[in-house]
Every structure is written in C-alpha cells, then in structure tokens.
Tab-separated table of C-alpha atoms and ligand atoms in Angstrom:
chain	number	residue	atom	x	y	z
J	1	MET	CA	92.640	64.584	65.291
J	2	THR	CA	94.932	61.580	65.231
J	3	ILE	CA	96.557	60.755	61.949
J	4	ASP	CA	97.150	57.043	61.443
J	5	LYS	CA	99.177	57.174	58.248
J	6	ASN	CA	102.898	57.478	58.655
J	7	PHE	CA	103.278	59.595	55.535
J	8	LEU	CA	100.585	62.102	56.603
J	9	GLN	CA	102.144	62.320	60.069
J	10	ALA	CA	105.497	63.293	58.574
J	11	LEU	CA	103.821	65.871	56.335
J	12	ALA	CA	102.114	67.341	59.402
J	13	GLY	CA	105.562	67.733	60.983
J	14	GLN	CA	104.876	65.008	63.563
J	15	SER	CA	107.467	62.441	64.482
J	16	THR	CA	106.984	58.948	63.079
J	17	ASN	CA	108.142	55.530	64.346
J	18	ARG	CA	109.583	54.698	60.983
J	19	VAL	CA	110.709	56.858	58.064
J	20	PRO	CA	107.901	56.866	55.475
J	21	PHE	CA	108.876	56.351	51.852
J	22	TRP	CA	107.633	56.332	48.277
J	23	TYR	CA	109.384	56.873	44.947
J	24	MET	CA	108.638	59.383	42.230
J	25	ARG	CA	107.498	57.476	39.115
J	26	GLN	CA	107.170	54.327	41.214
J	27	ALA	CA	104.825	52.826	38.611
J	28	GLY	CA	106.296	52.311	35.174
J	29	ARG	CA	108.531	50.606	32.691
J	30	TYR	CA	111.067	49.120	35.141
J	31	LEU	CA	108.319	46.692	36.214
J	32	PRO	CA	107.574	43.772	33.840
J	33	GLU	CA	103.970	43.698	35.058
J	34	TYR	CA	103.601	47.351	33.954
J	35	MET	CA	104.909	46.520	30.461
J	36	GLU	CA	102.352	43.741	30.237
J	37	LYS	CA	99.470	46.056	31.158
J	38	ARG	CA	100.630	48.773	28.808
J	39	LYS	CA	100.683	46.226	26.010
J	40	SER	CA	97.122	45.129	26.702
J	41	ALA	CA	95.922	48.742	27.103
J	42	GLY	CA	97.402	49.541	23.678
J	43	SER	CA	99.125	52.796	24.601
J	44	PHE	CA	100.302	54.895	27.511
J	45	LEU	CA	97.396	57.350	27.198
J	46	GLU	CA	94.919	54.454	27.185
J	47	LEU	CA	96.465	53.388	30.504
J	48	CYS	CA	95.939	56.884	31.877
J	49	TYR	CA	92.321	57.153	30.719
J	50	SER	CA	91.127	53.635	31.639
J	51	PRO	CA	90.380	53.442	35.369
J	52	ASP	CA	90.730	49.632	35.402
J	53	PHE	CA	94.248	49.818	33.996
J	54	ALA	CA	95.270	52.967	35.863
J	55	VAL	CA	94.191	51.515	39.229
J	56	GLU	CA	96.046	48.282	38.496
J	57	VAL	CA	99.348	49.941	37.551
J	58	THR	CA	99.142	52.276	40.563
J	59	LEU	CA	98.881	49.212	42.811
J	60	GLN	CA	101.671	47.193	41.150
J	61	PRO	CA	104.631	48.804	42.951
J	62	LEU	CA	102.751	48.759	46.294
J	63	ARG	CA	102.344	44.980	46.064
J	64	ARG	CA	106.076	44.552	45.654
J	65	PHE	CA	107.515	47.240	47.905
J	66	HIS	CA	104.736	48.392	50.300
J	67	MET	CA	105.372	52.107	50.035
J	68	ASP	CA	103.669	54.477	52.474
J	69	ALA	CA	102.002	56.349	49.626
J	70	ALA	CA	100.372	55.510	46.308
J	71	ILE	CA	100.503	58.101	43.532
J	72	LEU	CA	97.679	58.301	41.033
J	73	PHE	CA	98.794	56.847	37.708
J	74	SER	CA	98.437	59.570	35.082
J	75	ASP	CA	100.697	62.188	33.499
J	76	ILE	CA	101.213	65.928	33.819
J	77	LEU	CA	100.345	66.342	30.114
J	78	VAL	CA	96.720	65.208	30.448
J	79	VAL	CA	95.986	68.831	31.446
J	80	PRO	CA	96.955	70.384	28.078
J	81	HIS	CA	95.264	67.415	26.394
J	82	ALA	CA	92.027	68.185	28.276
J	83	LEU	CA	92.364	71.864	27.297
J	84	GLY	CA	92.219	70.761	23.656
J	85	GLN	CA	95.888	70.433	22.656
J	86	HIS	CA	96.763	67.426	20.508
J	87	LEU	CA	98.949	64.935	22.450
J	88	GLU	CA	100.597	61.636	21.594
J	89	PHE	CA	103.203	59.524	23.331
J	90	ARG	CA	105.443	57.964	20.722
J	91	GLN	CA	107.502	54.901	21.561
J	92	GLY	CA	111.070	55.930	22.348
J	93	GLU	CA	110.299	59.587	21.631
J	94	GLY	CA	108.271	60.716	24.625
J	95	PRO	CA	105.399	63.193	24.405
J	96	VAL	CA	104.599	64.993	21.136
J	97	LEU	CA	102.148	67.921	21.163
J	98	THR	CA	101.082	70.361	18.445
J	99	PRO	CA	102.956	73.451	19.658
J	100	VAL	CA	100.876	76.259	21.123
J	101	ASP	CA	103.093	79.199	20.224
J	102	SER	CA	100.794	82.116	19.424
J	103	ALA	CA	97.938	84.057	21.023
J	104	GLU	CA	95.468	82.524	18.514
J	105	LYS	CA	96.497	78.987	19.395
J	106	ILE	CA	96.262	79.707	23.123
J	107	ASN	CA	92.809	81.222	22.641
J	108	ARG	CA	91.647	78.041	20.949
J	109	LEU	CA	92.305	76.114	24.160
J	110	GLY	CA	89.610	76.127	26.801
J	111	MET	CA	87.867	74.562	29.749
J	112	ASP	CA	84.562	73.583	28.064
J	113	LYS	CA	85.362	69.851	27.880
J	114	PHE	CA	88.046	69.865	30.552
J	115	HIS	CA	86.381	67.960	33.400
J	116	GLN	CA	84.527	65.651	31.044
J	117	HIS	CA	87.846	64.711	29.439
J	118	LEU	CA	89.437	64.102	32.829
J	119	SER	CA	86.508	62.210	34.357
J	120	PRO	CA	88.287	58.804	33.985
J	121	VAL	CA	91.152	60.223	36.067
J	122	TYR	CA	88.698	61.283	38.788
J	123	GLU	CA	87.160	57.809	38.655
J	124	THR	CA	90.645	56.285	39.099
J	125	VAL	CA	91.286	58.448	42.183
J	126	ASN	CA	87.929	57.430	43.572
J	127	ARG	CA	88.583	53.716	43.122
J	128	LEU	CA	92.105	53.976	44.498
J	129	GLY	CA	90.741	55.332	47.764
J	130	GLN	CA	89.056	51.932	48.224
J	131	ALA	CA	91.818	49.799	46.726
J	132	ILE	CA	94.906	50.857	48.675
J	133	PRO	CA	95.780	49.541	52.159
J	134	ASP	CA	94.444	51.519	55.166
J	135	THR	CA	97.888	52.695	56.176
J	136	THR	CA	98.799	53.946	52.679
J	137	ALA	CA	98.164	57.568	51.696
J	138	LEU	CA	96.864	58.578	48.269
J	139	ILE	CA	98.748	61.294	46.366
J	140	GLY	CA	97.109	63.241	43.551
J	141	PHE	CA	99.298	65.394	41.320
J	142	ALA	CA	99.700	67.837	38.487
J	143	GLY	CA	102.551	69.529	36.710
J	144	ALA	CA	103.194	73.106	37.803
J	145	PRO	CA	102.205	75.637	35.093
J	146	TRP	CA	105.792	76.509	34.086
J	147	THR	CA	106.810	72.891	33.446
J	148	VAL	CA	103.587	72.046	31.605
J	149	ALA	CA	103.942	75.220	29.498
J	150	THR	CA	107.472	74.213	28.424
J	151	TYR	CA	106.004	71.124	26.712
J	152	MET	CA	102.983	73.009	25.344
J	153	VAL	CA	105.055	75.735	23.679
J	154	GLN	CA	107.877	73.547	22.361
J	155	GLY	CA	105.672	70.589	21.439
J	156	HIS	CA	108.045	68.073	23.038
J	157	GLY	CA	110.625	67.732	25.782
J	158	SER	CA	113.875	69.678	25.450
J	159	PRO	CA	117.058	69.955	27.519
J	160	ASP	CA	116.893	73.770	27.778
J	161	GLN	CA	113.180	74.650	27.419
J	162	ALA	CA	114.301	77.328	24.933
J	163	ALA	CA	110.931	77.857	23.234
J	164	ALA	CA	109.078	78.666	26.465
J	165	ARG	CA	111.948	80.694	27.920
J	166	SER	CA	112.118	82.784	24.752
J	167	MET	CA	108.370	83.286	24.608
J	168	ALA	CA	108.375	84.406	28.236
J	169	PHE	CA	110.928	87.105	27.366
J	170	GLN	CA	109.716	88.144	23.922
J	171	ARG	CA	105.934	87.877	24.248
J	172	GLN	CA	105.395	88.143	27.967
J	173	ASP	CA	101.671	89.001	27.707
J	174	VAL	CA	100.934	86.002	25.535
J	175	PHE	CA	102.918	83.700	27.796
J	176	GLN	CA	101.133	85.145	30.845
J	177	THR	CA	97.769	84.244	29.243
J	178	LEU	CA	98.921	80.647	28.897
J	179	ILE	CA	100.190	80.500	32.484
J	180	ASP	CA	96.946	82.042	33.793
J	181	LEU	CA	94.921	79.422	31.928
J	182	LEU	CA	97.091	76.686	33.436
J	183	VAL	CA	96.748	78.157	36.927
J	184	SER	CA	92.960	78.001	36.810
J	185	ALA	CA	92.785	74.628	35.022
J	186	THR	CA	95.324	73.051	37.389
J	187	SER	CA	93.606	74.448	40.479
J	188	GLU	CA	90.259	73.001	39.381
J	189	TYR	CA	91.863	69.700	38.397
J	190	LEU	CA	93.537	69.277	41.798
J	191	ILE	CA	90.420	70.310	43.721
J	192	LYS	CA	88.506	67.602	41.807
J	193	GLN	CA	91.179	65.033	42.701
J	194	ILE	CA	90.763	65.996	46.378
J	195	GLU	CA	86.966	65.748	46.104
J	196	HIS	CA	87.448	62.225	44.752
J	197	GLY	CA	89.748	61.147	47.572
J	198	ALA	CA	93.310	62.411	47.066
J	199	GLU	CA	94.804	63.039	50.528
J	200	VAL	CA	97.973	64.830	49.440
J	201	ILE	CA	98.880	66.816	46.326
J	202	GLN	CA	102.277	66.981	44.647
J	203	LEU	CA	103.107	69.716	42.133
J	204	PHE	CA	105.904	68.713	39.742
J	205	ASP	CA	107.961	71.681	38.537
J	206	THR	CA	110.655	69.633	36.833
J	207	TRP	CA	112.124	72.550	34.854
J	208	ALA	CA	111.898	75.316	37.485
J	209	GLY	CA	115.666	75.313	38.039
J	210	ASN	CA	116.391	76.569	34.538
J	211	LEU	CA	114.816	79.986	35.187
J	212	PRO	CA	116.846	83.082	36.133
J	213	GLU	CA	115.795	84.642	39.430
J	214	ASP	CA	113.150	87.149	38.339
J	215	GLN	CA	111.691	84.607	35.915
J	216	PHE	CA	111.741	81.951	38.648
J	217	ARG	CA	109.586	84.225	40.811
J	218	LYS	CA	107.238	85.075	37.972
J	219	TRP	CA	106.760	81.653	36.354
J	220	ALA	CA	107.573	79.100	39.083
J	221	ILE	CA	106.718	80.751	42.422
J	222	GLU	CA	103.745	82.942	41.503
J	223	PRO	CA	101.595	80.350	39.666
J	224	THR	CA	102.326	77.778	42.390
J	225	ARG	CA	101.319	80.288	45.087
J	226	LYS	CA	98.005	80.915	43.304
J	227	ILE	CA	97.223	77.216	42.930
J	228	ILE	CA	97.963	76.563	46.591
J	229	LEU	CA	95.761	79.500	47.595
J	230	ALA	CA	92.873	78.116	45.508
J	231	ILE	CA	93.270	74.650	47.086
J	232	ARG	CA	93.544	76.043	50.620
J	233	LYS	CA	90.371	78.093	50.212
J	234	LYS	CA	88.420	74.848	49.854
J	235	TYR	CA	90.661	72.318	51.543
J	236	PRO	CA	92.907	74.060	54.084
J	237	HIS	CA	94.158	70.777	55.574
J	238	ILE	CA	95.311	68.997	52.423
J	239	PRO	CA	99.129	69.025	52.292
J	240	VAL	CA	100.727	70.211	49.062
J	241	ILE	CA	104.267	69.055	48.260
J	242	GLY	CA	106.226	71.219	45.825
J	243	PHE	CA	109.035	69.887	43.622
J	244	PRO	CA	110.870	72.880	42.129
J	245	ARG	CA	113.621	70.703	40.691
J	246	GLY	CA	116.959	72.487	40.433
J	247	ALA	CA	115.893	75.441	42.603
J	248	GLY	CA	119.116	75.142	44.654
J	249	CYS	CA	119.528	78.000	47.139
J	250	ARG	CA	116.086	79.281	46.112
J	251	TYR	CA	114.263	76.455	47.908
J	252	PRO	CA	113.734	78.575	51.070
J	253	GLU	CA	112.278	81.475	49.085
J	254	TYR	CA	110.068	79.049	47.160
J	255	ILE	CA	108.773	77.554	50.421
J	256	ASN	CA	108.090	80.913	52.076
J	257	ALA	CA	106.531	82.562	49.054
J	258	THR	CA	104.340	79.702	47.764
J	259	GLY	CA	103.108	78.401	51.123
J	260	VAL	CA	103.790	74.740	50.195
J	261	SER	CA	103.425	72.265	53.066
J	262	ALA	CA	106.565	70.302	52.147
J	263	VAL	CA	109.197	70.073	49.421
J	264	SER	CA	110.743	67.329	47.399
J	265	ILE	CA	114.466	68.006	47.060
J	266	ASP	CA	116.381	67.021	43.947
J	267	THR	CA	119.547	64.914	43.758
J	268	THR	CA	121.899	67.925	43.735
J	269	MET	CA	120.898	69.296	47.143
J	270	PRO	CA	123.588	68.863	49.839
J	271	LEU	CA	122.102	66.947	52.763
J	272	GLU	CA	123.521	69.040	55.602
J	273	TRP	CA	122.372	72.251	53.935
J	274	VAL	CA	118.911	70.771	53.574
J	275	ARG	CA	118.910	69.756	57.244
J	276	ASP	CA	120.027	73.229	58.390
J	277	HIS	CA	118.168	75.498	55.949
J	278	ILE	CA	115.132	73.666	54.609
J	279	GLN	CA	113.986	71.239	57.291
J	280	PRO	CA	113.407	74.055	59.817
J	281	LEU	CA	110.940	75.540	57.307
J	282	CYS	CA	108.940	72.457	56.330
J	283	PRO	CA	109.020	68.656	55.969
J	284	VAL	CA	111.387	67.399	53.310
J	285	GLN	CA	111.250	64.492	50.889
J	286	GLY	CA	114.133	63.126	48.826
J	287	ASN	CA	116.729	62.747	47.392
J	288	LEU	CA	118.456	59.532	46.263
J	289	ASP	CA	119.857	59.720	42.734
J	290	PRO	CA	117.728	57.443	40.498
J	291	LEU	CA	120.900	56.449	38.622
J	292	LEU	CA	122.518	55.193	41.833
J	293	LEU	CA	119.365	53.128	42.270
J	294	VAL	CA	120.186	51.619	38.868
J	295	ALA	CA	123.868	51.088	39.745
J	296	GLY	CA	123.146	49.313	43.059
J	297	GLY	CA	125.833	47.742	45.258
J	298	ASP	CA	127.575	49.016	48.387
J	299	ARG	CA	127.549	52.639	47.278
J	300	LEU	CA	123.773	52.539	47.030
J	301	GLU	CA	123.371	51.105	50.535
J	302	LYS	CA	125.831	53.598	51.944
J	303	ARG	CA	124.098	56.573	50.373
J	304	VAL	CA	120.644	55.450	51.533
J	305	ARG	CA	121.953	55.284	55.125
J	306	GLN	CA	123.686	58.626	54.753
J	307	ILE	CA	120.422	60.286	53.670
J	308	LEU	CA	118.540	58.626	56.536
J	309	ASP	CA	121.198	59.581	59.118
J	310	CYS	CA	121.257	63.201	58.020
J	311	LEU	CA	117.549	63.914	57.574
J	312	SER	CA	115.547	61.527	59.757
J	313	GLY	CA	115.989	63.770	62.822
J	314	GLY	CA	113.410	66.179	61.402
J	315	PRO	CA	110.185	65.672	59.438
J	316	PHE	CA	111.334	63.474	56.562
J	317	ILE	CA	110.007	61.226	53.831
J	318	PHE	CA	112.471	59.103	51.899
J	319	ASN	CA	112.191	59.489	48.136
J	320	LEU	CA	114.329	59.880	45.054
J	321	GLY	CA	115.642	63.210	43.772
J	322	HIS	CA	113.858	62.605	40.440
J	323	GLY	CA	111.798	59.792	38.920
J	324	ILE	CA	112.722	56.100	38.630
J	325	VAL	CA	114.173	55.288	35.193
J	326	PRO	CA	113.231	52.242	33.090
J	327	GLU	CA	116.664	50.563	33.528
J	328	THR	CA	116.155	50.230	37.315
J	329	PRO	CA	116.446	46.656	38.612
J	330	PRO	CA	113.375	46.010	40.811
J	331	GLU	CA	115.698	44.130	43.250
J	332	ASN	CA	117.457	47.415	44.007
J	333	VAL	CA	114.139	49.071	44.818
J	334	ALA	CA	113.334	46.127	47.117
J	335	LEU	CA	116.710	46.466	48.852
J	336	VAL	CA	116.356	50.214	49.461
J	337	SER	CA	112.797	49.763	50.719
J	338	GLU	CA	114.033	47.111	53.173
J	339	ILE	CA	116.820	49.351	54.495
J	340	ILE	CA	114.378	52.214	55.083
J	341	ARG	CA	111.810	49.972	56.738
J	342	GLU	CA	114.379	48.567	59.161
J	343	TYR	CA	116.185	51.813	59.877
J	344	LYS	CA	116.020	52.913	63.512
J	345	LYS	CA	116.016	56.663	63.979
U	1	CP3	O1	104.921	58.532	39.702
U	1	CP3	C1	104.093	57.717	39.200
U	1	CP3	O2	104.251	56.493	39.243
U	1	CP3	C2	102.826	58.304	38.639
U	1	CP3	C3	102.763	58.588	37.261
U	1	CP3	C4	103.568	59.721	36.591
U	1	CP3	C5	103.966	59.602	35.224
U	1	CP3	N1	104.494	60.799	34.837
U	1	CP3	C6	103.791	58.402	34.391
U	1	CP3	C7	104.543	58.282	33.132
U	1	CP3	C8	103.944	60.995	37.018
U	1	CP3	C9	103.809	61.611	38.410
U	1	CP3	C10	104.514	61.673	35.905
U	1	CP3	C11	105.002	63.060	35.958
U	1	CP3	C12	105.622	63.643	34.768
U	1	CP3	N2	105.331	63.410	33.452
U	1	CP3	C13	106.607	64.675	34.826
U	1	CP3	C14	107.130	65.329	36.095
U	1	CP3	C15	108.083	64.474	36.839
U	1	CP3	C16	109.379	64.179	36.134
U	1	CP3	O3	109.670	62.992	35.971
U	1	CP3	O4	110.106	65.127	35.790
U	1	CP3	C17	106.942	65.012	33.505
U	1	CP3	C18	107.949	66.052	33.065
U	1	CP3	C19	106.121	64.219	32.634
U	1	CP3	C20	106.063	64.272	31.155
U	1	CP3	C21	106.426	62.981	30.537
U	1	CP3	N3	105.685	61.822	30.627
U	1	CP3	C22	107.568	62.715	29.756
U	1	CP3	C23	108.648	63.718	29.407
U	1	CP3	C24	107.504	61.376	29.383
U	1	CP3	C25	108.464	60.658	28.477
U	1	CP3	C26	109.696	60.284	29.164
U	1	CP3	C27	109.491	59.011	29.938
U	1	CP3	O5	109.877	58.957	31.106
U	1	CP3	O6	108.953	58.104	29.312
U	1	CP3	C28	106.335	60.817	29.980
U	1	CP3	C29	105.857	59.423	29.869
U	1	CP3	C30	105.453	58.704	31.115
U	1	CP3	N4	104.790	59.255	32.199
U	1	CP3	C31	105.633	57.314	31.368
U	1	CP3	C32	105.066	57.049	32.621
U	1	CP3	C33	104.963	55.715	33.308
U	1	CP3	C34	106.263	56.336	30.423
U	1	CP3	C35	105.278	56.053	29.348
U	1	CP3	C36	105.417	54.680	28.766
U	1	CP3	O7	104.924	53.707	29.381
U	1	CP3	O8	105.980	54.594	27.674
C-alpha cells in the first residue's frame, strides 16, 4: 500500500521528502480567530461539544501554517465528564472537577451515557475527515489514564499531582479500580474516534515523569499497553503516538513495553541521546521548547535547525516538547513552519 501523507509515511518509518510537522495544542488562545470563536460559543466546553465550532477551530491553524496533521479539537477531560464527573473550565483557573477520591465516588461513575455524551466529538472527527486537505492526516487523542486520574482525584491541576500519587500508595486497590475504568473507557473512546475517521492516535501522559520507577510501570506503562492492545485488536494498522512527558531515560522501556508506534519527546530530552537511543526503536516527534517559540529571534531559528539537523536522518516529525502557550506570537509559528518546510535533509 502506498501512503500519500507525509506524516503517515514518517510514522510508518519510511523516508519522506520533507520533514512533516504539527504542534501540540496548535489550536487555541494564541490565535485571535480562536478567541473570537470561543466568545461566540460561550465557553470552552461548548467549543468541544459543538461540531460546527470544534471543526472550525481545528482548521484555523491549518489555514495559517499548513501543518501535516490536524488534531481533533477537544480536551482530555471530556472522558471523566462523560463518565459522570462534574467538570467546568473557569477563566484563568483551568479545569475544576468535583474530586473523585473514594471507592463510593468512583463507583458512581460509569459508561451508561458515555458514548451518547461524546457523540458530538465523534461527529467532529467525522466532519474533519471531509474538511481537511487530502495531504493532511487526522489525529484523534485521549489523555493516558494516569494523567486523567491526576485531575479526577485532585479536582484540578497541580504541580506535583500529590493527591493521585498518595492515593496510589495508600489505597492502591481503589486507585486501580479508577485506572481500570479509564483503561476501558479510553480504549472504547479511541476506537470510536478511529471508526469515525481518525488516522492516528496520540496518548497524552503529561504527568508520567513524576512517577517513581515501579509506579511508572504500574500507572503509566501498564494502562497504556492495555489501551494499545485493545486498539490493535481492531485496528492493527493505526499508529499510536505516546507522550510520556518527563520519562527521561525510561523512554526506551516505555516504547518496548507499551508497543507504541512512535513517541513524542519532551523539551528536556538531549537530541543526540534521542537519535542514538530512541530513534532506532521507533519514529520520534518533538521537541522545541514552547517558551523559545514565544521568545523568537535568532536563538529560535538556530534551535529549530539544530533539531532538524540532529533528528531528520531517521524517522522524524517536527513538533514541540509540550503544548503551545497563549503568549505565543503567531508570526513565530509561521517562521518555524517556513524553516521546516524549506529544510533540505
Ligand atoms: O492540540 C490541540 O490543538 C487540540 C486540543 C487539545 C486541548 N487540550 C485544548 C485545550 C489537546 C490535545 C489538549 C490536551 C490536554 N488537555 C492535556 C495534555 C497535553 C498537555 O498540554 O499537557 C491536558 C493536561 C489537558 C487538560 C487541560 N485543558 C488543562 C490543564 C487546561 C487549562 C490550562 C490551559 O492550557 O488552558 C485545559 C484547557 C484547554 N484545552 C484549552 C484548550 C485550547 C484552553 C481553554 C480556553 O480556551 O480557555
């Protein structure tokens, strides 16, 4: 089978004429046209659950920068929301959930309205398949169970994920029940996205790096392995990109044990180490610092070329090492996109 999308070729380990690129959180508040849509939708969750709006904001960055992939516009926290947990996004505060911190509260969550709740997301994926250019790939996504659980247990974001880490130590059985629920819900959610047209899946495990080694295996690797197994059973050819942010020297173990097709590497990963120890295992995507993208200037250009020079010899997709932040000047994103597009391997 010939693959005609640059991004899918790189994920299949094939060489590409040009380095494919996209940016984590490429849709969002750094774009004035996003702010306008969010205002007319009323709230962030309304954006996520209204296919008209969600399709539009997914396409906005593509119109400006022509990335090789579009990522479904949604959020990792729609999964706990669909399981029955209360969720709000407060201006300037981020997500706020009613904490699920006991066996009783976990048992009150369930799958009975799950797919019905998420049907607008499936509709968005479906429409995006038609709306994006022929050479652009469509990425579906979910949060990995560990990262989603950190928000569910604590009720909001936190720098150290203390509530979930403590629960995992002190009430391991209860925490395991929550993770198991997330493994099955996330597997079904991603399979539905594929049925509706997602060509690639990315699993965001933003807080994986904060786990000590045995806990990393138990809560980051094991649930991810199970989700990938469930996807592969039905869709063996759909690539799954893992993003175990902060995994450091544990990236190779993560790749071997989970069976991911590719990894997104975070900003801290040394390029030559990635080239020598990760790229031989699977295609790699990353890892420009989103704050350098804000800063701009010569240092930005230099770093973009450095990343390209070091990693474009193997299967590589240019990306950031974490998501775009709201302060990012769109001109800097345009500049980086231009450098990548014109770069000769
Ligand atoms: O990449 C994309 O363009 C697709 C959409 C996407 C969003 N969130 C939209 C969003 C994706 C892939 C995510 C993933 C996500 N969401 C993660 C994992 C990746 C990462 O960045 O670490 C996490 C941890 C979340 C949870 C979340 N959502 C938080 C903590 C916040 C508040 C902080 C923030 O950045 O605002 C959100 C809100 C959110 N998700 C926004 C967007 C565009 C901003 C909402 C707004 O418009 O006010």
